[in-house]
Coordinates of C-alpha atoms and ligand atoms in Angstrom, one line a residue:
X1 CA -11.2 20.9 -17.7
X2 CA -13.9 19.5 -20.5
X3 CA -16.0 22.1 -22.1
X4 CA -19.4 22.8 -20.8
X5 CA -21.1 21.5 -23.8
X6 CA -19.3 18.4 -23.3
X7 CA -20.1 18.2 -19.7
X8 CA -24.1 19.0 -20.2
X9 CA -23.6 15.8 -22.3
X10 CA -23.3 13.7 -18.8
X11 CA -24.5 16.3 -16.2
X12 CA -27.4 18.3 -15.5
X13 CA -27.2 21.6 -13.9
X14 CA -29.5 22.9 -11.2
X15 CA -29.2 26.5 -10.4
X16 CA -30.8 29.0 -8.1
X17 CA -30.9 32.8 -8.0
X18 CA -30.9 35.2 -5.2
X19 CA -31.2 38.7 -6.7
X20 CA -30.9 41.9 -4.3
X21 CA -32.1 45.3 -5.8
X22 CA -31.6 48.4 -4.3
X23 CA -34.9 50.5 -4.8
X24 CA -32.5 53.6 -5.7
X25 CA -35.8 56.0 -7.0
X26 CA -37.0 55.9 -3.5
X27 CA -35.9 59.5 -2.0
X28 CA -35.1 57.7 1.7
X29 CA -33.9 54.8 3.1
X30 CA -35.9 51.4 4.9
X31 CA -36.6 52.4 8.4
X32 CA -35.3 56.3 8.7
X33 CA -35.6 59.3 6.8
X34 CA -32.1 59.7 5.8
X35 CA -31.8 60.5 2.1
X36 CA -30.7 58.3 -0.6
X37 CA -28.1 59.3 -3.0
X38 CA -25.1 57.2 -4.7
X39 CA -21.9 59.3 -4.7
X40 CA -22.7 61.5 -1.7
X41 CA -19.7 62.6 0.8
X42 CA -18.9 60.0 2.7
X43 CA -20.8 59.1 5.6
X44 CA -23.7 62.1 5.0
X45 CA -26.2 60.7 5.1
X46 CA -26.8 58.5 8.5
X47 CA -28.7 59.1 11.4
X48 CA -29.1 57.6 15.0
X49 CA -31.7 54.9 13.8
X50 CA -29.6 53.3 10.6
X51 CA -26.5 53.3 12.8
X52 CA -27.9 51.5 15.2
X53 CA -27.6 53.7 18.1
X54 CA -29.6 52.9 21.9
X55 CA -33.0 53.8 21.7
X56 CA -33.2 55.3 18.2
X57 CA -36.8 53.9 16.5
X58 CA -37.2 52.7 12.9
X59 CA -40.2 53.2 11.3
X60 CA -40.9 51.2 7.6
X61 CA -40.6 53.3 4.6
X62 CA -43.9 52.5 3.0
X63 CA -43.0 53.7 -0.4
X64 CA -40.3 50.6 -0.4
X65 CA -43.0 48.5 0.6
X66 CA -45.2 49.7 -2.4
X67 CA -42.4 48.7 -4.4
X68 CA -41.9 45.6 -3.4
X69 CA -45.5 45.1 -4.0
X70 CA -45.5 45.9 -7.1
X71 CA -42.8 43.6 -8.0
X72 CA -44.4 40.8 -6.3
X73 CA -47.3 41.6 -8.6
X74 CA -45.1 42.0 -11.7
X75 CA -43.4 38.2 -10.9
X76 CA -47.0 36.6 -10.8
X77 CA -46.2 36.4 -6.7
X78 CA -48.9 36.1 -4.2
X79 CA -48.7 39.0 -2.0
X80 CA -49.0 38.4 1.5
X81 CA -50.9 40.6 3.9
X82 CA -49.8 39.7 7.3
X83 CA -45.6 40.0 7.8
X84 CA -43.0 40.9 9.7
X85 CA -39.6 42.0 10.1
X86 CA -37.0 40.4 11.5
X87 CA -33.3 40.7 13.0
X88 CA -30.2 38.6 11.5
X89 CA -27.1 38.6 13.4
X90 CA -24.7 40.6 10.9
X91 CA -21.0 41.1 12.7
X92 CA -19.1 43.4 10.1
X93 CA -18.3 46.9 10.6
X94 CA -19.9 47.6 7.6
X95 CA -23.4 47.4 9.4
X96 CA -22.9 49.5 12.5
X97 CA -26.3 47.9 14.2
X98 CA -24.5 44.5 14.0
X99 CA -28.0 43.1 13.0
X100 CA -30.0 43.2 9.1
X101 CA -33.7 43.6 9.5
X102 CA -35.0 40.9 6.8
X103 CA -37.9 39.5 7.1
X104 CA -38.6 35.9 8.0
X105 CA -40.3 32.9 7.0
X106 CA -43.2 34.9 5.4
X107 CA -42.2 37.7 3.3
X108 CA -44.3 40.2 1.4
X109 CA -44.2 38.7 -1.8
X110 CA -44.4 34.2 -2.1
X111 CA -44.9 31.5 -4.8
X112 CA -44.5 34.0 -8.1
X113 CA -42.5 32.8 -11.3
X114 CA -41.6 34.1 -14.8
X115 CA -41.7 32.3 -18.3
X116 CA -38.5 32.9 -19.8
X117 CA -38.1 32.3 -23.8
X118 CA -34.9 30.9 -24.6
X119 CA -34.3 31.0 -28.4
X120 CA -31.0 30.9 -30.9
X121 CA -27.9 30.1 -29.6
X122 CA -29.0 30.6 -25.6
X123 CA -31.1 27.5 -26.5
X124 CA -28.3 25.4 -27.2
X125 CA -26.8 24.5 -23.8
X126 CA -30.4 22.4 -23.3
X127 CA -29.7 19.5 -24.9
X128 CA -32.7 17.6 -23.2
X129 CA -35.4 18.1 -25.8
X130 CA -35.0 16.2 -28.2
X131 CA -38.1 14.3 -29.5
X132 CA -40.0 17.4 -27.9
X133 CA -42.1 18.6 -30.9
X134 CA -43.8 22.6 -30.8
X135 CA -46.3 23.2 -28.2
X136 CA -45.0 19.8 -26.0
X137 CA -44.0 20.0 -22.5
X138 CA -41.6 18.3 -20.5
X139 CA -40.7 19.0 -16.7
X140 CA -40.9 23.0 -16.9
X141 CA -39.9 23.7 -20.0
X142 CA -42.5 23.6 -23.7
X143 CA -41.0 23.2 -27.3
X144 CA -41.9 26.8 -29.0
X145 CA -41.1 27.3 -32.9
X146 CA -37.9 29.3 -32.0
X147 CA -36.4 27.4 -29.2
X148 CA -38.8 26.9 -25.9
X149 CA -40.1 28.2 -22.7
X150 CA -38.8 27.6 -19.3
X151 CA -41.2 28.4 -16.6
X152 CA -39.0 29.6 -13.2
X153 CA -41.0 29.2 -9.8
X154 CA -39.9 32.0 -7.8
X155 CA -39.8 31.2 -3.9
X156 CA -40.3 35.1 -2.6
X157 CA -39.1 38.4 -2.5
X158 CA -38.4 40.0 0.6
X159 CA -37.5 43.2 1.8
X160 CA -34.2 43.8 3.9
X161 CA -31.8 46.7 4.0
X162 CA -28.5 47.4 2.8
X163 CA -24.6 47.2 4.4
X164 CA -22.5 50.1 3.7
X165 CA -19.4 50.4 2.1
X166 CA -15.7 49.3 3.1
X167 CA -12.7 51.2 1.2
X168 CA -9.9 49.2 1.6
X169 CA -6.6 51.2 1.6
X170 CA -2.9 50.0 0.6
X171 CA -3.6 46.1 -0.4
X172 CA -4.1 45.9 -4.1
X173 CA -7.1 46.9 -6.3
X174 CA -8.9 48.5 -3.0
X175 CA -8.7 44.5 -1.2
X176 CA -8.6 43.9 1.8
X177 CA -5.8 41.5 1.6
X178 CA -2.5 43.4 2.2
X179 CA -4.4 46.1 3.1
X180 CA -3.1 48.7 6.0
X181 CA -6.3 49.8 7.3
X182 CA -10.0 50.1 6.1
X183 CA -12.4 53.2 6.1
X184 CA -15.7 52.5 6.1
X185 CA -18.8 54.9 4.4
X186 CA -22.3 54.5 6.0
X187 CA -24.2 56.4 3.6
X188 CA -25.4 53.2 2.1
X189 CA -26.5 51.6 5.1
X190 CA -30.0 51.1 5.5
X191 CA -30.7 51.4 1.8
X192 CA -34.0 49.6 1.0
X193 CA -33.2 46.5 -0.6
X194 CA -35.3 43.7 -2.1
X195 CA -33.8 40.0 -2.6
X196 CA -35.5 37.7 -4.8
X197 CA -35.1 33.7 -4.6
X198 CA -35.9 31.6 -7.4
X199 CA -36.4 27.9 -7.3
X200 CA -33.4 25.6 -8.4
X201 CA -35.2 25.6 -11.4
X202 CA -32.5 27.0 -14.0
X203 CA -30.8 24.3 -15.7
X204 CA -28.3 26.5 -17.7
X205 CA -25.9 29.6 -17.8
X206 CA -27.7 30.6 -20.7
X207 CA -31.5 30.5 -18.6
X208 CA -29.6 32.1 -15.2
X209 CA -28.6 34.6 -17.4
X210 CA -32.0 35.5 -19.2
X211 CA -33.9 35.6 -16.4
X212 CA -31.3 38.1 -14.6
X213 CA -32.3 40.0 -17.7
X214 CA -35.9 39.4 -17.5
X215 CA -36.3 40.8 -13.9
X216 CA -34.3 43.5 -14.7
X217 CA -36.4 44.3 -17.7
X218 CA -39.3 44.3 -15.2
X219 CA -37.8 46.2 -12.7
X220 CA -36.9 49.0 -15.0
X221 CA -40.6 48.9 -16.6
X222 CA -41.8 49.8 -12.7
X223 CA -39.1 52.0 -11.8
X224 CA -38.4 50.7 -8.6
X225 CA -34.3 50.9 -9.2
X226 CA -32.1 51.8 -11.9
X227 CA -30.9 48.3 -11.7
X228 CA -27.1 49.2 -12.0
X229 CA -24.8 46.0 -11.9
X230 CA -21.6 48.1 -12.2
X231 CA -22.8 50.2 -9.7
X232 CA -23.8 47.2 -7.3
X233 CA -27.7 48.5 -7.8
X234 CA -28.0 45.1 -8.4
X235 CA -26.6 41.9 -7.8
X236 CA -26.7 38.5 -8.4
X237 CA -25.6 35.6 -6.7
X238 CA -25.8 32.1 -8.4
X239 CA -26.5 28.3 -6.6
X240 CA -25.3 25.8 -8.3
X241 CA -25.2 22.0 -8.3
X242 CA -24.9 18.9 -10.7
X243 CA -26.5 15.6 -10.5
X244 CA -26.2 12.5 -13.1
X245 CA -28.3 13.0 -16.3
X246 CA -31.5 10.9 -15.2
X247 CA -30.8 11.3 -11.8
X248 CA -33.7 13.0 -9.3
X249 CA -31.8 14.3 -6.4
X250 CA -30.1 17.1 -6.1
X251 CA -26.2 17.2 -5.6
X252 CA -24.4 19.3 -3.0
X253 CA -24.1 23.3 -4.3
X254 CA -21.9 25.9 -3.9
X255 CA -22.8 29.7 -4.4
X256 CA -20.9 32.1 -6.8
X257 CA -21.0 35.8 -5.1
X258 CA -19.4 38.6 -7.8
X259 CA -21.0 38.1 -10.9
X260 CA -21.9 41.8 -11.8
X261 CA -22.7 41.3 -15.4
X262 CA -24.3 39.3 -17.6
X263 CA -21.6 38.5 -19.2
X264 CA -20.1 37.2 -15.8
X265 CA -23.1 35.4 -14.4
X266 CA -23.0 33.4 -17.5
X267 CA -19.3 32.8 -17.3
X268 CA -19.0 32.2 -13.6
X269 CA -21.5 29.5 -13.4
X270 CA -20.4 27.9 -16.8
X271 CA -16.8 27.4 -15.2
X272 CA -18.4 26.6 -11.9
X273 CA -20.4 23.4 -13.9
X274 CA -16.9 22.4 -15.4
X275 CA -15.2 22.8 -12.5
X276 CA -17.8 20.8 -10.1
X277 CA -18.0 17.9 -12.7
X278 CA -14.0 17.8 -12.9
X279 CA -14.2 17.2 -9.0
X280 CA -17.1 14.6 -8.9
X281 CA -15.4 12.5 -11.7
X282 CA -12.5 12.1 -9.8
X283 CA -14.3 10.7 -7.1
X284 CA -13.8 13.8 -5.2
X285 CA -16.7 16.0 -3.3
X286 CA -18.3 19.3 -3.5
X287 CA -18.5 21.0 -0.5
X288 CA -21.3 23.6 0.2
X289 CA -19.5 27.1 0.6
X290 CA -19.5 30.5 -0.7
X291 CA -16.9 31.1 -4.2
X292 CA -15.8 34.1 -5.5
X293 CA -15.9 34.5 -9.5
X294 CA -12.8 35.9 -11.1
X295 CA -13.3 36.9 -14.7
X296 CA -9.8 37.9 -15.6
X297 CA -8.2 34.8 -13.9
X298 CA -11.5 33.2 -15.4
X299 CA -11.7 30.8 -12.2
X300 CA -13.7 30.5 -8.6
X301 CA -12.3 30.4 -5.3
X302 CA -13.3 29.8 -2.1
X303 CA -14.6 32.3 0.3
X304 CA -16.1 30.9 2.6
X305 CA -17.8 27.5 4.1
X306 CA -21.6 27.7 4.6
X307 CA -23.2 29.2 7.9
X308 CA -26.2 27.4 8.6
X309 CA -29.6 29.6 9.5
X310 CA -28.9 28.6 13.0
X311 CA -25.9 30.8 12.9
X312 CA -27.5 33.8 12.1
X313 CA -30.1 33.9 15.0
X314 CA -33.3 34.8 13.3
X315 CA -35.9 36.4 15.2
X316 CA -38.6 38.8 15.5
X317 CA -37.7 42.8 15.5
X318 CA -39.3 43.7 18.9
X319 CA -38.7 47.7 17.3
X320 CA -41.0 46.6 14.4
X321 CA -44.6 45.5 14.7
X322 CA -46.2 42.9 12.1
X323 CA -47.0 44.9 8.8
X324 CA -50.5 44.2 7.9
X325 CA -51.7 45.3 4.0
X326 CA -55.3 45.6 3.6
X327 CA -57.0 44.4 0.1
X328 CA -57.5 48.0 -0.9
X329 CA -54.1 49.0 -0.3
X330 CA -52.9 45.8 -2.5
X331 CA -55.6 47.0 -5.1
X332 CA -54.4 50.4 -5.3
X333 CA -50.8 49.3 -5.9
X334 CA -51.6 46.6 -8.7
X335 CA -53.5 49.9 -10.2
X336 CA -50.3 51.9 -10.7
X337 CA -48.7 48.7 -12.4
X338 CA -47.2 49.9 -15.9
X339 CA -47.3 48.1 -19.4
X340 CA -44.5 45.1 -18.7
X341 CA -41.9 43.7 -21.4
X342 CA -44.5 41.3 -22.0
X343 CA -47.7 43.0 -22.3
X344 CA -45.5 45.3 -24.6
X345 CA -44.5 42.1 -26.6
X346 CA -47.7 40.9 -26.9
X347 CA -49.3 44.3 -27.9
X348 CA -46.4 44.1 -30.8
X349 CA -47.4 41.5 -32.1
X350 CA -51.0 42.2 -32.1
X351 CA -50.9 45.9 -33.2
X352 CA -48.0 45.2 -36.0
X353 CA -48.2 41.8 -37.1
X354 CA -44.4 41.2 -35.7
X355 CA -43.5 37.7 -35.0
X356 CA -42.8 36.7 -31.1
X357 CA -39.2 36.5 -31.7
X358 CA -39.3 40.2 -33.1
X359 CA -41.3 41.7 -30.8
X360 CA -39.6 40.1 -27.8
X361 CA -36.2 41.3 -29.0
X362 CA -37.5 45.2 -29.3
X363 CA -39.1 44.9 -26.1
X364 CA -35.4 44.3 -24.4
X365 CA -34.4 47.6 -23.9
X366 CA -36.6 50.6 -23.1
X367 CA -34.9 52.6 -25.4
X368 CA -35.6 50.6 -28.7
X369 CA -38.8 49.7 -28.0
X370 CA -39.9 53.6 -27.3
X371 CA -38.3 54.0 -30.7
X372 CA -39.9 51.6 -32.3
X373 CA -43.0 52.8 -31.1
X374 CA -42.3 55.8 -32.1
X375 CA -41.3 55.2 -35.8
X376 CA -44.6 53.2 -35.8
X377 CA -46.6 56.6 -34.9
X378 CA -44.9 58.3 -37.6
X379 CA -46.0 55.6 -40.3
X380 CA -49.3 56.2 -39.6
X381 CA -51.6 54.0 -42.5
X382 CA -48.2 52.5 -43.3
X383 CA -47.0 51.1 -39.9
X384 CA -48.6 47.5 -40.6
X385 CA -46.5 47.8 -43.9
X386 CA -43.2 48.9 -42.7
X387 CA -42.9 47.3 -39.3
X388 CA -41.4 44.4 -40.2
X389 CA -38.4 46.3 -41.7
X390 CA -38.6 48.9 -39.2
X391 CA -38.0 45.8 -36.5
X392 CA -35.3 44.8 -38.3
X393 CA -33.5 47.8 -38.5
X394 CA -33.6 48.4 -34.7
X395 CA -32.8 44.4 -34.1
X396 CA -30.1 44.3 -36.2
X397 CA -28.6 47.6 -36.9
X398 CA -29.3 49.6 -34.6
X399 CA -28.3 47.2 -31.7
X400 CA -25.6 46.7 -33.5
X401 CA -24.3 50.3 -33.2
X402 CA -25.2 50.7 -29.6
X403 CA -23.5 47.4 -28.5
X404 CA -20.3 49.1 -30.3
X405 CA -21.1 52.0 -28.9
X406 CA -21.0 51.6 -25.3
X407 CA -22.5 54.4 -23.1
X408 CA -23.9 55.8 -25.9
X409 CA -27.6 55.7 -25.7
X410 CA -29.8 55.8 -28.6
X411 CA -32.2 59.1 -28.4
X412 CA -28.0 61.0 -28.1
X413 CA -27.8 59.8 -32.0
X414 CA -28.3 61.7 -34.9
X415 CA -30.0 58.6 -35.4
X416 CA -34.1 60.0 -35.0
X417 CA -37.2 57.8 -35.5
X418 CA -38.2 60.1 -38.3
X419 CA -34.5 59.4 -40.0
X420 CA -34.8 55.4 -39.1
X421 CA -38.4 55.7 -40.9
X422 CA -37.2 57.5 -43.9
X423 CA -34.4 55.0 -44.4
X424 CA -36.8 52.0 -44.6
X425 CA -38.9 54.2 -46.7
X426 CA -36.2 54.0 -49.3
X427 CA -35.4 50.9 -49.1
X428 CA -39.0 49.5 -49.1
X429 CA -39.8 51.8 -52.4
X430 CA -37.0 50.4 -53.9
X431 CA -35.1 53.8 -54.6
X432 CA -32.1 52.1 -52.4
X433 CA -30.9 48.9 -52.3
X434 CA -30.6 47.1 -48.9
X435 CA -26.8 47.1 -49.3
X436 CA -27.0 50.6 -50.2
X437 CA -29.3 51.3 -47.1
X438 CA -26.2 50.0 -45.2
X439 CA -24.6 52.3 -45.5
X440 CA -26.6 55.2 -45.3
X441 CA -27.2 53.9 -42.2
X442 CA -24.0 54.2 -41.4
X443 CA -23.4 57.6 -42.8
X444 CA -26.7 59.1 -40.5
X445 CA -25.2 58.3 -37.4
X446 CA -21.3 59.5 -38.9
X447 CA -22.6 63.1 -40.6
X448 CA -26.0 63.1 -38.7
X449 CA -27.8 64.1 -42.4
X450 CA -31.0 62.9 -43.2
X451 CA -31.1 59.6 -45.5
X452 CA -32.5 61.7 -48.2
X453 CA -29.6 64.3 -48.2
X454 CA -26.7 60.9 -48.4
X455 CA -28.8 59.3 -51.3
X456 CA -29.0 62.7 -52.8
X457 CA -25.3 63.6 -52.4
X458 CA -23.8 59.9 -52.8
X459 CA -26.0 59.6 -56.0
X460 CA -27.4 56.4 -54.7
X461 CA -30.5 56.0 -56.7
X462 CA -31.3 52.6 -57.6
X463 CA -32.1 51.4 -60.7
X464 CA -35.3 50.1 -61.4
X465 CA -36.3 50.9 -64.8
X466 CA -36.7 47.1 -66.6
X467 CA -35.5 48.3 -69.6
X468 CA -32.0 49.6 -69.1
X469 CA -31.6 46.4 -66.7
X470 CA -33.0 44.2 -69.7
X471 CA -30.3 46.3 -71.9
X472 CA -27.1 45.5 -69.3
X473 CA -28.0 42.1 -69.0
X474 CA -28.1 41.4 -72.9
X475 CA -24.6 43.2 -72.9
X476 CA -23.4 41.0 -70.3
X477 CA -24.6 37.7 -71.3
X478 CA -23.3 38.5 -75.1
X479 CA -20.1 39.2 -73.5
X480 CA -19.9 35.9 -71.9
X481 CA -20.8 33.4 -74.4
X482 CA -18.5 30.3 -72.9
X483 CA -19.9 31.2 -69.1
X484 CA -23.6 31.1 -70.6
X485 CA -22.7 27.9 -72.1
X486 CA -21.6 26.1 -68.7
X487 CA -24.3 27.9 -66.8
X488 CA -26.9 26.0 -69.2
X489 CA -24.6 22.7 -68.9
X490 CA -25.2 22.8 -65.3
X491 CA -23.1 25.1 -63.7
X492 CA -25.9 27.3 -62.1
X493 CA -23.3 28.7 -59.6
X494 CA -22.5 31.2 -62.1
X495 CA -25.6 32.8 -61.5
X496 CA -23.0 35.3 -59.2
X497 CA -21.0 35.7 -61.6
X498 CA -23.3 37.1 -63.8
X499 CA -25.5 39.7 -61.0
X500 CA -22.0 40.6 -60.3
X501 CA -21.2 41.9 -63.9
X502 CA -24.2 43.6 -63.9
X503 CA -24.1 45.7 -60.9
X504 CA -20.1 46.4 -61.8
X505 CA -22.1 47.9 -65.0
X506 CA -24.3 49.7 -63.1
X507 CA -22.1 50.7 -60.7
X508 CA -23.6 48.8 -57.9
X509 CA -26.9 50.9 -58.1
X510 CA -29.0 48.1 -60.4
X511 CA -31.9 46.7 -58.5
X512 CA -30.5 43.3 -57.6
X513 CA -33.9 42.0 -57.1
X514 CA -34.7 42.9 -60.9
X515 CA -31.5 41.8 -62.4
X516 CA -31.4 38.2 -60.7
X517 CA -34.9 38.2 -62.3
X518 CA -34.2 39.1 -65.6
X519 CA -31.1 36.8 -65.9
X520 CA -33.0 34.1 -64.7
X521 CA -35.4 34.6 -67.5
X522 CA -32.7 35.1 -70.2
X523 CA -30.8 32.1 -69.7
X524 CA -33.6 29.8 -69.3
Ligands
LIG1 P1 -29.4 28.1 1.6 O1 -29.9 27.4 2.8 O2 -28.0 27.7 1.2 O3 -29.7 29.6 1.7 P2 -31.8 27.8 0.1 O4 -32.5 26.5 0.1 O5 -32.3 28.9 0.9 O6 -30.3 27.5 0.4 O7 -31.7 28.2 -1.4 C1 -30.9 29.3 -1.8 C2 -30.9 29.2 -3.4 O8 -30.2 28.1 -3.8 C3 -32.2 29.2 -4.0 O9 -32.2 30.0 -5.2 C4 -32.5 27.8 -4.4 O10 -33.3 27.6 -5.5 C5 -31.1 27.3 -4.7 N1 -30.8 25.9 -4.4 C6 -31.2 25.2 -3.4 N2 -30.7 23.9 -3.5 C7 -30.0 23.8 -4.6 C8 -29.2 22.8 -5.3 N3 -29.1 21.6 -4.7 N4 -28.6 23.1 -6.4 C9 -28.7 24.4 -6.9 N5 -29.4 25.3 -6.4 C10 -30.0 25.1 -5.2
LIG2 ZN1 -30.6 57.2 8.9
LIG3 MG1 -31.4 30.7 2.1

């Protein structure tokens, strides 16, 4: 199979998302008043109404439907006042009712989209833009400074409820193939869930993946669901089809189910593109149907070939009347709204002077922005000053350590704003140098010390004092007379050579900013 980069050369992609979310800070689930809670014994928590027994009545849970509001607001959506529920034949014993109430053609929440910014190395797999200068648009997508923008219609997010959960027992890794019988836990069942569709307007990995991580930023930010993919919380399940570079229609798709990481939703669809294009260049077909995404055999295989809506018998829930929002209601939810990634981006960038790039970055995770914020408090009349190294820090470093930390989350550290502030401090003074800062950023998180008490203890001052810089650099450059001679026939490279001898002098704790100076000066 030809690598994807190679195969973007020839093909476009066109993907779609359908996201499900589990609102799992709601205390109950959709349509009875049985309580939510992952882990519980098995089969706890049901009742007569989410098992689907005669005559039992649901009833909606409005808090879900406040949710669902608010994410409809948060995705730019139009939120629409008059809907209904409705029944979809389901026939798996993991749904004891044997139907899903969904809703239908109309759902609560229609016509929304997000602006995604795609920048670094996720902006390579577009290789459509060139001749696109900054601030230039083409289809959905404008040129920004750092990459670009893709704007992603979304087509509506409804509300539906969740299946339970089969344990398969005796086949191998808990599947049902080769499996001797099944047991089956309803305590899920009925769990509000929310499934957002986008557009097919994704036209790589790269953007699928962003936005996945975009919603769930948003998500998060309203605490509608903890937004667990290892825990199924949420889920993603990516459409996918190629047409000719140039070409307008759309080719035939398939949909990946499984992809319950980031890392796999990327993966799974960039195998998907190679593998579709591998088929249509040799003349073969691709047939609409459901794949499975294997990350450790790294390939898809069939599950299933598509049911048409026909097949699933769509209709109005006689149990449920149409739910009608008034203006007020809508009003009062879009009050509760919190500050979004965005808003939080923007508000960065305003209040600090970050670039976008920095300020989107630390708005990624809840945890580093709160920290940056809070580092920022404790600056007081410096925080102007010292955010741009205080970003940079918590970009770099600090997300560093937590990616190679996983589970670890940051406010668990010995790692405190006041520490992070302190570090910066030193560096920004000059007292440290940035390698030095290194590692006593390093040492903060080993000993948990303050960076005061490592410099202190390591005897990590730097050096700043001109004169006994000016003194090693004399000593340096009288003890090199043939490397001062090629340096001033040309051989400018040696310019490392020479900082190097002078830190090795100063035992690496010379200012490196003072000594490139001085050198510079001294041999013309
Ligand atoms: P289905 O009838 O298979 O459910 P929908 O039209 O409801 O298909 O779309 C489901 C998802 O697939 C949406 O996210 C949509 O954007 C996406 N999609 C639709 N057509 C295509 C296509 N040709 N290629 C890629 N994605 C597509
Ligand atoms: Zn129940
Ligand atoms: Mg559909």
């Amino acid at each position: 199979m030809r690598k994807l980069e190679e195969v973007l050369e020839d093909w476009e992609a066109v993907i779609g998302l359908e996201i499900h979310a589990e609102l799992t800070t709601l205390d109950t689930k959709m349509f009875c008043g049985c309580k939510l809670e992952f882990g519980a014994e098995p089969n706890t928590h049901t009742c007569p109404v989410c098992l689907g027994m005669p005559g039992a009545l649901p009833v909606p849970n409005r808090a879900a439907i406040e949710s669902i509001v608010l994410a409809g607001l948060a995705t730019n959506c139009d939120i629409e006042k008059h809907s209904m529920f409705y029944r979809k034949t389901y026939m798996y014993p993991d749904m004891s009712k044997n139907y899903q109430t969904t809703q239908g053609p109309v759902a609560f929440c229609m016509r929304g989209h997000l602006d995604l910014d795609v920048d670094g190395a996720a902006a390579k797999e577009r290789i459509d833009l060139d001749g696109l200068d900054v601030g230039e648009s083409r289809g959905n997508v404008t040129r920004t400074e750092t990459g670009y923008t893709a704007h992603v219609g979304i087509t509506r997010i409804h509300m539906e409820e969740d299946a339970g959960k089969m344990v398969h027992i005796g086949g191998g890794e808990g599947r049902i193939a080769g499996a001797t019988h099944s047991l089956v836990d309803y305590n899920r069942a009925g769990t509000p869930l929310t499934e957002l569709v986008t557009e097919p307007d994704l036209r790589t990995p790269e953007e699928a993946r962003l936005f996945m991580q975009k919603l769930r930023q948003i998500y998060l930010a309203l605490g509608i669901s903890d937004c667990s993919m290892e825990e199924g919380s949420m889920r993603c399940d990516g459409n996918v089809s190629l047409r000719r570079r140039g070409a307008k229609e759309f080719g035939v798709k398939t949909e990946l189910k499984n992809m319950n990481s980031f890392k796999n939703l990327h993966d799974g669809l960039a195998y998907e593109i190679c593998r579709q294009a591998e088929v249509l260049e040799e003349g073969g077909q691709i047939f609409q149907e459901t794949r499975h995404w294997d990350p450790s055999a790294k390939r898809t295989i069939v599950m299933r070939v598509k049911e048409t809506a026909d097949d699933y018998r769509l209709f109005p829930d006689p149990d449920l009347a149409p739910y009608d929002l008034t203006d007020e209601w809508i009003d009062s939810v879009r009050a509760k709204l919190p500050e979004l990634p965005d808003q939080k981006a923007a508000r960065f960038e305003d209040a600090f002077g970050l670039s976008a790039y920095d300020a989107r970055h630390l708005v990624e995770h809840r945890a580093t922005a709160d920290f940056f914020e809070a580092c920022m408090e404790l600056a007081g009349a410096d925080a102007a000053k010292l955010a741009k190294p205080v970003a940079n820090l918590v970009i770099n470093d600090v997300t560093a350590y937590l990616n190679a930390h996983e589970g670890v989350q940051l406010a668990d550290t010995p790692l405190t704003p006041a520490r992070a502030l302190a570090l910066v401090r030193l560096t920004a003074e000059d007292a440290i140098s940035s390698k030095q800062a290194k590692e006593v950023f390093a040492a903060v998180l080993d000993e948990d010390k303050d960076p005061a008490a490592i410099v202190e203890e390591r005897g990590m001052k730097q050096v700043s004092d001109t004169g006994a810089i000016e003194a090693v650099v004399d000593a340096v450059l009288a003890a090199n007379p043939d490397k001062v001679a090629q340096y001033q026939g040309g051989k400018t490279g040696l310019i490392g050579f020479f900082v190097g001898q002078c830190m090795k002098e100063m035992r690496g704790q010379g200012n490196p900013k003072l000594i490139n100076e001085l050198l510079a000066k001294k041999l013309g």
